[in-house]
Amino acid sequence: MLDPILNSNLSVAPGITMTQSLPDVAALQDPDRVATVWQRQFSAADNDCWIQLADITLAPIINLLAVDITTESWSKPAIAANQHSFQFLVVAEAAVGTQSAIRGRLVHGAGSLQNRMTIEGNGVGLTGNNYSPDVGGDPYDGALAFFCVIWRHLTLGGNSFIYCRLIDQQGQLTTPMPREVGSGALSTVGVPHISKSNGGDKWLAAFQWTFFGTSNGSSGALITWNGNPGAAFDLAPAGPGTEFACSSPATINGAQYWMTARGTGDIRLQVVDSTGSIAEVNLSQLEAGGQAPGSQQKPDVDSDGERFTVCYQEPYAGVADFETLASTVAYLPNTFGFRLDEARVQLGNSVYNEITPKIFARHSGGNEPSTHYLIVDANT
């Protein structure tokens, strides 16, 4: 539900002179807990990672927590939720000596932190460097509910792969080696993304790739709750550097559907079922009845279990002042069509840039049906 906006917290970490950027958000239910994570630039070579825990009104329940303030540099943080253990997993790209590794830390909804863990790199898993992690959670209220982490792996020989692995509720790796997502070595791969949650069943992963200078493409794959990637399928072609945001699944007429969002200028939405991509629409044209309104950038998407909501940044009145907007879209499987339910709801209107928005459906963090969404952005 985007209109009316229920609660706002316009200053998550005020009074800090250091640059703070790239926020992400996740939530738990019963009791409701909202976690916002971001990176803070401590020095030119060192980013720290911080988190704020709040209730459903977005009022903080404790002071800010430092996920990492060591001499390691943690950047590009992402966060997901596990309902059964009432925990969040924060993952980040970490500079560890001369290597780039994927590191993580479990944060309990009450505010306690477990030890930092290495998910891949620095002697764990495959030889090489690892970049740009993302993480999906699981709302299943049982012991066999995991976090799924996905990232880009670069071998010492210069080949690129996408890998994933599961993390259990105690912060342990479930397999000694990661599992490949996709179909073999590539010269470059874009930033991979994964669903906010698997809805108790499957995550969707998506990424853009280049095959040794001869072709470009985009791929998706469904990853089962126990960490097995399915066969890769084609998504609509996208240029180098394109990122695909991935929603949690929606159940419509008894079948599961996921949505990806991508693009700069015109955001393209694709719906995926168990067979692959089945429908696509231009969001800006859907919003404006066929007239694209402007440059939409940095989309993110999630599902409340029935519909999808997309948030994005857009220049205000054509000037260099970005605002965060969101639209709610329903997928109509009988006609492979789309219905726009709420269009271009503006979530901020300031003289500052509101950029890199992220969205999380309350439904993705638990089993209770909910039409509420949480959206965070960086304010510069």
PDB file of N, CA and C in Angstrom, residues 302-371:
ATOM      1  N   ASP A 302       9.602  -5.600  -5.368  1.00  0.00           N
ATOM      2  CA  ASP A 302       9.248  -6.701  -4.481  1.00  0.00           C
ATOM      3  C   ASP A 302       7.755  -6.963  -4.613  1.00  0.00           C
ATOM      4  N   SER A 303       7.297  -8.036  -3.949  1.00  0.00           N
ATOM      5  CA  SER A 303       5.902  -8.453  -4.044  1.00  0.00           C
ATOM      6  C   SER A 303       5.297  -8.644  -2.667  1.00  0.00           C
ATOM      7  N   ASP A 304       4.030  -8.277  -2.528  1.00  0.00           N
ATOM      8  CA  ASP A 304       3.302  -8.521  -1.281  1.00  0.00           C
ATOM      9  C   ASP A 304       2.612  -9.878  -1.297  1.00  0.00           C
ATOM     10  N   GLY A 305       2.965 -10.712  -2.269  1.00  0.00           N
ATOM     11  CA  GLY A 305       2.368 -12.031  -2.399  1.00  0.00           C
ATOM     12  C   GLY A 305       1.272 -12.096  -3.433  1.00  0.00           C
ATOM     13  N   GLU A 306       0.773 -10.917  -3.856  1.00  0.00           N
ATOM     14  CA  GLU A 306      -0.274 -10.868  -4.870  1.00  0.00           C
ATOM     15  C   GLU A 306       0.064  -9.902  -6.002  1.00  0.00           C
ATOM     16  N   ARG A 307       0.635  -8.755  -5.662  1.00  0.00           N
ATOM     17  CA  ARG A 307       1.010  -7.748  -6.654  1.00  0.00           C
ATOM     18  C   ARG A 307       2.481  -7.398  -6.480  1.00  0.00           C
ATOM     19  N   PHE A 308       2.973  -6.500  -7.340  1.00  0.00           N
ATOM     20  CA  PHE A 308       4.365  -6.083  -7.321  1.00  0.00           C
ATOM     21  C   PHE A 308       4.439  -4.563  -7.185  1.00  0.00           C
ATOM     22  N   THR A 309       5.434  -4.092  -6.452  1.00  0.00           N
ATOM     23  CA  THR A 309       5.672  -2.657  -6.356  1.00  0.00           C
ATOM     24  C   THR A 309       7.111  -2.375  -6.773  1.00  0.00           C
ATOM     25  N   VAL A 310       7.258  -1.378  -7.638  1.00  0.00           N
ATOM     26  CA  VAL A 310       8.549  -0.973  -8.190  1.00  0.00           C
ATOM     27  C   VAL A 310       8.864   0.425  -7.684  1.00  0.00           C
ATOM     28  N   CYS A 311      10.070   0.618  -7.133  1.00  0.00           N
ATOM     29  CA  CYS A 311      10.515   1.956  -6.773  1.00  0.00           C
ATOM     30  C   CYS A 311      11.706   2.325  -7.646  1.00  0.00           C
ATOM     31  N   TYR A 312      11.939   3.623  -7.811  1.00  0.00           N
ATOM     32  CA  TYR A 312      13.018   4.083  -8.683  1.00  0.00           C
ATOM     33  C   TYR A 312      13.313   5.541  -8.386  1.00  0.00           C
ATOM     34  N   GLN A 313      14.451   6.017  -8.894  1.00  0.00           N
ATOM     35  CA  GLN A 313      14.782   7.431  -8.792  1.00  0.00           C
ATOM     36  C   GLN A 313      14.526   8.098 -10.139  1.00  0.00           C
ATOM     37  N   GLU A 314      14.143   9.376 -10.076  1.00  0.00           N
ATOM     38  CA  GLU A 314      13.846  10.125 -11.303  1.00  0.00           C
ATOM     39  C   GLU A 314      14.169  11.598 -11.087  1.00  0.00           C
ATOM     40  N   PRO A 315      14.762  12.281 -12.073  1.00  0.00           N
ATOM     41  CA  PRO A 315      15.026  13.715 -11.915  1.00  0.00           C
ATOM     42  C   PRO A 315      13.729  14.492 -11.721  1.00  0.00           C
ATOM     43  N   TYR A 316      13.756  15.436 -10.803  1.00  0.00           N
ATOM     44  CA  TYR A 316      12.582  16.260 -10.538  1.00  0.00           C
ATOM     45  C   TYR A 316      12.537  17.405 -11.543  1.00  0.00           C
ATOM     46  N   ALA A 317      11.446  17.456 -12.318  1.00  0.00           N
ATOM     47  CA  ALA A 317      11.229  18.542 -13.276  1.00  0.00           C
ATOM     48  C   ALA A 317      12.425  18.740 -14.199  1.00  0.00           C
ATOM     49  N   GLY A 318      13.099  17.630 -14.524  1.00  0.00           N
ATOM     50  CA  GLY A 318      14.178  17.697 -15.478  1.00  0.00           C
ATOM     51  C   GLY A 318      15.474  18.290 -14.975  1.00  0.00           C
ATOM     52  N   VAL A 319      15.582  18.524 -13.665  1.00  0.00           N
ATOM     53  CA  VAL A 319      16.804  19.109 -13.127  1.00  0.00           C
ATOM     54  C   VAL A 319      17.575  18.050 -12.351  1.00  0.00           C
ATOM     55  N   ALA A 320      18.766  18.412 -11.911  1.00  0.00           N
ATOM     56  CA  ALA A 320      19.632  17.436 -11.231  1.00  0.00           C
ATOM     57  C   ALA A 320      19.258  17.291  -9.765  1.00  0.00           C
ATOM     58  N   ASP A 321      18.008  17.006  -9.515  1.00  0.00           N
ATOM     59  CA  ASP A 321      17.508  16.756  -8.164  1.00  0.00           C
ATOM     60  C   ASP A 321      16.648  15.511  -8.255  1.00  0.00           C
ATOM     61  N   PHE A 322      17.147  14.383  -7.793  1.00  0.00           N
ATOM     62  CA  PHE A 322      16.440  13.126  -7.934  1.00  0.00           C
ATOM     63  C   PHE A 322      15.450  12.930  -6.796  1.00  0.00           C
ATOM     64  N   GLU A 323      14.314  12.359  -7.141  1.00  0.00           N
ATOM     65  CA  GLU A 323      13.288  11.999  -6.174  1.00  0.00           C
ATOM     66  C   GLU A 323      13.002  10.502  -6.291  1.00  0.00           C
ATOM     67  N   THR A 324      12.503   9.918  -5.203  1.00  0.00           N
ATOM     68  CA  THR A 324      12.125   8.511  -5.206  1.00  0.00           C
ATOM     69  C   THR A 324      10.622   8.389  -5.427  1.00  0.00           C
ATOM     70  N   LEU A 325      10.240   7.550  -6.389  1.00  0.00           N
ATOM     71  CA  LEU A 325       8.839   7.291  -6.693  1.00  0.00           C
ATOM     72  C   LEU A 325       8.589   5.792  -6.696  1.00  0.00           C
ATOM     73  N   ALA A 326       7.309   5.403  -6.643  1.00  0.00           N
ATOM     74  CA  ALA A 326       6.963   3.985  -6.653  1.00  0.00           C
ATOM     75  C   ALA A 326       5.615   3.784  -7.327  1.00  0.00           C
ATOM     76  N   SER A 327       5.477   2.638  -7.977  1.00  0.00           N
ATOM     77  CA  SER A 327       4.220   2.260  -8.629  1.00  0.00           C
ATOM     78  C   SER A 327       3.903   0.805  -8.311  1.00  0.00           C
ATOM     79  N   THR A 328       2.612   0.493  -8.179  1.00  0.00           N
ATOM     80  CA  THR A 328       2.153  -0.866  -7.916  1.00  0.00           C
ATOM     81  C   THR A 328       1.535  -1.442  -9.186  1.00  0.00           C
ATOM     82  N   VAL A 329       1.959  -2.654  -9.540  1.00  0.00           N
ATOM     83  CA  VAL A 329       1.550  -3.301 -10.778  1.00  0.00           C
ATOM     84  C   VAL A 329       1.039  -4.697 -10.466  1.00  0.00           C
ATOM     85  N   ALA A 330      -0.092  -5.057 -11.061  1.00  0.00           N
ATOM     86  CA  ALA A 330      -0.622  -6.417 -10.954  1.00  0.00           C
ATOM     87  C   ALA A 330      -0.380  -7.145 -12.268  1.00  0.00           C
ATOM     88  N   TYR A 331      -0.016  -8.423 -12.169  1.00  0.00           N
ATOM     89  CA  TYR A 331       0.131  -9.245 -13.369  1.00  0.00           C
ATOM     90  C   TYR A 331      -1.150 -10.037 -13.593  1.00  0.00           C
ATOM     91  N   LEU A 332      -1.614 -10.109 -14.859  1.00  0.00           N
ATOM     92  CA  LEU A 332      -2.861 -10.767 -15.225  1.00  0.00           C
ATOM     93  C   LEU A 332      -2.532 -11.980 -16.087  1.00  0.00           C
ATOM     94  N   PRO A 333      -2.364 -13.158 -15.482  1.00  0.00           N
ATOM     95  CA  PRO A 333      -1.868 -14.314 -16.240  1.00  0.00           C
ATOM     96  C   PRO A 333      -2.792 -14.789 -17.342  1.00  0.00           C
ATOM     97  N   ASN A 334      -4.075 -14.567 -17.226  1.00  0.00           N
ATOM     98  CA  ASN A 334      -4.992 -15.055 -18.260  1.00  0.00           C
ATOM     99  C   ASN A 334      -4.756 -14.375 -19.599  1.00  0.00           C
ATOM    100  N   THR A 335      -4.276 -13.123 -19.553  1.00  0.00           N
ATOM    101  CA  THR A 335      -4.037 -12.368 -20.787  1.00  0.00           C
ATOM    102  C   THR A 335      -2.568 -12.012 -20.986  1.00  0.00           C
ATOM    103  N   PHE A 336      -1.690 -12.470 -20.074  1.00  0.00           N
ATOM    104  CA  PHE A 336      -0.281 -12.082 -20.076  1.00  0.00           C
ATOM    105  C   PHE A 336      -0.137 -10.555 -20.038  1.00  0.00           C
ATOM    106  N   GLY A 337      -1.092  -9.918 -19.358  1.00  0.00           N
ATOM    107  CA  GLY A 337      -1.122  -8.462 -19.310  1.00  0.00           C
ATOM    108  C   GLY A 337      -0.786  -7.913 -17.934  1.00  0.00           C
ATOM    109  N   PHE A 338      -0.862  -6.588 -17.826  1.00  0.00           N
ATOM    110  CA  PHE A 338      -0.506  -5.888 -16.599  1.00  0.00           C
ATOM    111  C   PHE A 338      -1.563  -4.834 -16.290  1.00  0.00           C
ATOM    112  N   ARG A 339      -1.774  -4.595 -14.988  1.00  0.00           N
ATOM    113  CA  ARG A 339      -2.693  -3.553 -14.543  1.00  0.00           C
ATOM    114  C   ARG A 339      -1.952  -2.630 -13.585  1.00  0.00           C
ATOM    115  N   LEU A 340      -2.023  -1.341 -13.845  1.00  0.00           N
ATOM    116  CA  LEU A 340      -1.395  -0.356 -12.964  1.00  0.00           C
ATOM    117  C   LEU A 340      -2.389   0.047 -11.886  1.00  0.00           C
ATOM    118  N   ASP A 341      -2.048  -0.214 -10.625  1.00  0.00           N
ATOM    119  CA  ASP A 341      -2.964   0.093  -9.527  1.00  0.00           C
ATOM    120  C   ASP A 341      -2.627   1.408  -8.824  1.00  0.00           C
ATOM    121  N   GLU A 342      -1.357   1.710  -8.652  1.00  0.00           N
ATOM    122  CA  GLU A 342      -0.930   2.979  -8.058  1.00  0.00           C
ATOM    123  C   GLU A 342       0.259   3.473  -8.859  1.00  0.00           C
ATOM    124  N   ALA A 343       0.191   4.731  -9.317  1.00  0.00           N
ATOM    125  CA  ALA A 343       1.202   5.235 -10.247  1.00  0.00           C
ATOM    126  C   ALA A 343       1.991   6.390  -9.655  1.00  0.00           C
ATOM    127  N   ARG A 344       3.315   6.266  -9.694  1.00  0.00           N
ATOM    128  CA  ARG A 344       4.218   7.368  -9.447  1.00  0.00           C
ATOM    129  C   ARG A 344       3.947   8.061  -8.103  1.00  0.00           C
ATOM    130  N   VAL A 345       3.787   7.253  -7.058  1.00  0.00           N
ATOM    131  CA  VAL A 345       3.625   7.809  -5.717  1.00  0.00           C
ATOM    132  C   VAL A 345       4.970   8.379  -5.281  1.00  0.00           C
ATOM    133  N   GLN A 346       5.001   9.662  -4.963  1.00  0.00           N
ATOM    134  CA  GLN A 346       6.255  10.330  -4.611  1.00  0.00           C
ATOM    135  C   GLN A 346       6.512  10.161  -3.120  1.00  0.00           C
ATOM    136  N   LEU A 347       7.687   9.639  -2.802  1.00  0.00           N
ATOM    137  CA  LEU A 347       8.009   9.315  -1.414  1.00  0.00           C
ATOM    138  C   LEU A 347       8.868  10.373  -0.749  1.00  0.00           C
ATOM    139  N   GLY A 348       9.283  11.350  -1.489  1.00  0.00           N
ATOM    140  CA  GLY A 348      10.054  12.455  -0.931  1.00  0.00           C
ATOM    141  C   GLY A 348       9.972  13.641  -1.866  1.00  0.00           C
ATOM    142  N   ASN A 349      10.109  14.821  -1.321  1.00  0.00           N
ATOM    143  CA  ASN A 349      10.052  16.022  -2.163  1.00  0.00           C
ATOM    144  C   ASN A 349      10.915  17.087  -1.502  1.00  0.00           C
ATOM    145  N   SER A 350      12.249  16.903  -1.632  1.00  0.00           N
ATOM    146  CA  SER A 350      13.180  17.802  -0.970  1.00  0.00           C
ATOM    147  C   SER A 350      14.121  18.399  -1.998  1.00  0.00           C
ATOM    148  N   VAL A 351      14.960  19.311  -1.544  1.00  0.00           N
ATOM    149  CA  VAL A 351      15.954  19.912  -2.429  1.00  0.00           C
ATOM    150  C   VAL A 351      17.179  19.021  -2.552  1.00  0.00           C
ATOM    151  N   TYR A 352      17.202  17.902  -1.809  1.00  0.00           N
ATOM    152  CA  TYR A 352      18.332  16.983  -1.839  1.00  0.00           C
ATOM    153  C   TYR A 352      18.068  15.855  -2.836  1.00  0.00           C
ATOM    154  N   ASN A 353      19.142  15.238  -3.277  1.00  0.00           N
ATOM    155  CA  ASN A 353      19.019  14.065  -4.127  1.00  0.00           C
ATOM    156  C   ASN A 353      18.607  12.867  -3.293  1.00  0.00           C
ATOM    157  N   GLU A 354      17.558  12.208  -3.702  1.00  0.00           N
ATOM    158  CA  GLU A 354      17.141  10.943  -3.101  1.00  0.00           C
ATOM    159  C   GLU A 354      17.438   9.857  -4.127  1.00  0.00           C
ATOM    160  N   ILE A 355      18.442   9.032  -3.846  1.00  0.00           N
ATOM    161  CA  ILE A 355      18.982   8.129  -4.860  1.00  0.00           C
ATOM    162  C   ILE A 355      19.104   6.705  -4.338  1.00  0.00           C
ATOM    163  N   THR A 356      19.344   5.784  -5.260  1.00  0.00           N
ATOM    164  CA  THR A 356      19.538   4.346  -5.011  1.00  0.00           C
ATOM    165  C   THR A 356      18.486   3.770  -4.058  1.00  0.00           C
ATOM    166  N   PRO A 357      17.207   3.906  -4.390  1.00  0.00           N
ATOM    167  CA  PRO A 357      16.172   3.374  -3.497  1.00  0.00           C
ATOM    168  C   PRO A 357      16.146   1.848  -3.496  1.00  0.00           C
ATOM    169  N   LYS A 358      15.762   1.296  -2.346  1.00  0.00           N
ATOM    170  CA  LYS A 358      15.561  -0.143  -2.186  1.00  0.00           C
ATOM    171  C   LYS A 358      14.204  -0.378  -1.527  1.00  0.00           C
ATOM    172  N   ILE A 359      13.580  -1.504  -1.880  1.00  0.00           N
ATOM    173  CA  ILE A 359      12.237  -1.799  -1.383  1.00  0.00           C
ATOM    174  C   ILE A 359      12.196  -3.202  -0.797  1.00  0.00           C
ATOM    175  N   PHE A 360      11.359  -3.373   0.229  1.00  0.00           N
ATOM    176  CA  PHE A 360      11.158  -4.682   0.861  1.00  0.00           C
ATOM    177  C   PHE A 360       9.699  -4.776   1.273  1.00  0.00           C
ATOM    178  N   ALA A 361       9.002  -5.797   0.799  1.00  0.00           N
ATOM    179  CA  ALA A 361       7.621  -6.024   1.214  1.00  0.00           C
ATOM    180  C   ALA A 361       7.595  -6.655   2.606  1.00  0.00           C
ATOM    181  N   ARG A 362       6.732  -6.146   3.463  1.00  0.00           N
ATOM    182  CA  ARG A 362       6.612  -6.752   4.796  1.00  0.00           C
ATOM    183  C   ARG A 362       6.284  -8.231   4.676  1.00  0.00           C
ATOM    184  N   HIS A 363       5.547  -8.614   3.651  1.00  0.00           N
ATOM    185  CA  HIS A 363       5.192 -10.011   3.409  1.00  0.00           C
ATOM    186  C   HIS A 363       6.429 -10.873   3.183  1.00  0.00           C
ATOM    187  N   SER A 364       7.517 -10.302   2.639  1.00  0.00           N
ATOM    188  CA  SER A 364       8.731 -11.070   2.368  1.00  0.00           C
ATOM    189  C   SER A 364       9.456 -11.482   3.641  1.00  0.00           C
ATOM    190  N   GLY A 365       9.139 -10.828   4.762  1.00  0.00           N
ATOM    191  CA  GLY A 365       9.826 -11.116   6.011  1.00  0.00           C
ATOM    192  C   GLY A 365       9.070 -12.011   6.955  1.00  0.00           C
ATOM    193  N   GLY A 366       7.940 -12.580   6.540  1.00  0.00           N
ATOM    194  CA  GLY A 366       7.163 -13.431   7.422  1.00  0.00           C
ATOM    195  C   GLY A 366       6.024 -14.085   6.680  1.00  0.00           C
ATOM    196  N   ASN A 367       5.155 -14.751   7.424  1.00  0.00           N
ATOM    197  CA  ASN A 367       4.055 -15.506   6.808  1.00  0.00           C
ATOM    198  C   ASN A 367       2.704 -14.799   6.910  1.00  0.00           C
ATOM    199  N   GLU A 368       2.666 -13.681   7.591  1.00  0.00           N
ATOM    200  CA  GLU A 368       1.422 -12.932   7.720  1.00  0.00           C
ATOM    201  C   GLU A 368       1.162 -12.107   6.468  1.00  0.00           C
ATOM    202  N   PRO A 369      -0.003 -12.234   5.829  1.00  0.00           N
ATOM    203  CA  PRO A 369      -0.292 -11.415   4.650  1.00  0.00           C
ATOM    204  C   PRO A 369      -0.226  -9.931   4.984  1.00  0.00           C
ATOM    205  N   SER A 370       0.306  -9.148   4.082  1.00  0.00           N
ATOM    206  CA  SER A 370       0.454  -7.717   4.332  1.00  0.00           C
ATOM    207  C   SER A 370       0.626  -6.992   3.010  1.00  0.00           C
ATOM    208  N   THR A 371       0.021  -5.824   2.896  1.00  0.00           N
ATOM    209  CA  THR A 371       0.186  -4.994   1.706  1.00  0.00           C
ATOM    210  C   THR A 371       1.155  -3.843   1.945  1.00  0.00           C
TER     211      THR A 371
END
